[in-house]
Short mmCIF file of C-alpha atoms in Angstrom, two decimals:
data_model
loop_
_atom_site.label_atom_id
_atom_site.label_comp_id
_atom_site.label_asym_id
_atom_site.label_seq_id
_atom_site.Cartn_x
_atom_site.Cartn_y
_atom_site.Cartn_z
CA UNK A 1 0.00 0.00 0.00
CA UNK A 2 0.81 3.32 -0.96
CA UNK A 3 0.14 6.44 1.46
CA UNK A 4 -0.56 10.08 0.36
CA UNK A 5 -0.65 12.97 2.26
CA UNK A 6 -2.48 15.85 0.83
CA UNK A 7 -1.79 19.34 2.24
CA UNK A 8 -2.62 22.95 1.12
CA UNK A 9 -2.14 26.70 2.90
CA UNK A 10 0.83 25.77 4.90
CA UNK A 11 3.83 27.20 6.15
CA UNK A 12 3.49 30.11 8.23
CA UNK A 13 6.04 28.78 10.75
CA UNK A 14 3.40 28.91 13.64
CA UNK A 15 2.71 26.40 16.30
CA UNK A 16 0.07 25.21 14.18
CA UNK A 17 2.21 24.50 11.52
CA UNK A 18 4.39 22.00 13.65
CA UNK A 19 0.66 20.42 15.12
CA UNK A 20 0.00 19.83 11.31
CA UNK A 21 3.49 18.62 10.34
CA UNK A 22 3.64 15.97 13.87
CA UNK A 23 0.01 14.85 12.45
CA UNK A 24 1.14 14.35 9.09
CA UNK A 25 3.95 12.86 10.39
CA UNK A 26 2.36 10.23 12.25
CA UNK A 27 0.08 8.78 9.54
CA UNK A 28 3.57 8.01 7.83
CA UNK A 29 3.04 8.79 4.33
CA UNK A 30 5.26 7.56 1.77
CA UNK A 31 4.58 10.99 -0.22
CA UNK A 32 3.49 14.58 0.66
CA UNK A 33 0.88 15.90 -1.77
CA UNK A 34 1.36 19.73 -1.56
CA UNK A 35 -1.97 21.70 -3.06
CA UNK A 36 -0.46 25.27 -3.26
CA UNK A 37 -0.37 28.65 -0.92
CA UNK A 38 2.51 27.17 0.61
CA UNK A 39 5.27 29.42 2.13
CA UNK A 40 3.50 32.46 3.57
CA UNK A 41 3.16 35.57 3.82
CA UNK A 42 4.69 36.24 0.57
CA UNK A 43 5.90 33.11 -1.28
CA UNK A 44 9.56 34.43 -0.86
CA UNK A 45 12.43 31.70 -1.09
CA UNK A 46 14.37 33.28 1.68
CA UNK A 47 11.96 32.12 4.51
CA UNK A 48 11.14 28.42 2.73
CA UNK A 49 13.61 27.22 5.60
CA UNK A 50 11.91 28.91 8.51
CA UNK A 51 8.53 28.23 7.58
CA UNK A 52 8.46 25.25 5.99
CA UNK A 53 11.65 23.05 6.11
CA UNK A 54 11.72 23.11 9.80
CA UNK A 55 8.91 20.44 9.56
CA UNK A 56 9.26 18.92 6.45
CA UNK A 57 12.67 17.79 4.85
#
């Protein structure tokens, strides 16, 4: 069996952002499905680290 996470309007770098990414986490997914709006406020590649790649990598 395959497992797919599917996530969308993530990565703020908040505490609900590491709630989501522990969750996600746990179901063990063998992918990560990202829908879009990911890296906010402003999309900008200088903060991808910080608000996303803290929690997934």
């Amino acid at each position: 069996m395959v497992r797919f996470a599917v996530i969308g309007d993530y990565g703020s770098g908040s505490q609900g952002e590491a709630d989501v990414a522990a969750l996600v986490k746990s179901w063990n997914p063998d992918f990560v499905l990202t829908l879009g709006d990911n890296n906010y406020p402003d999309g900008a590649a200088s903060t991808i680290d910080a608000h996303i790649g803290k929690f997934y990598h």
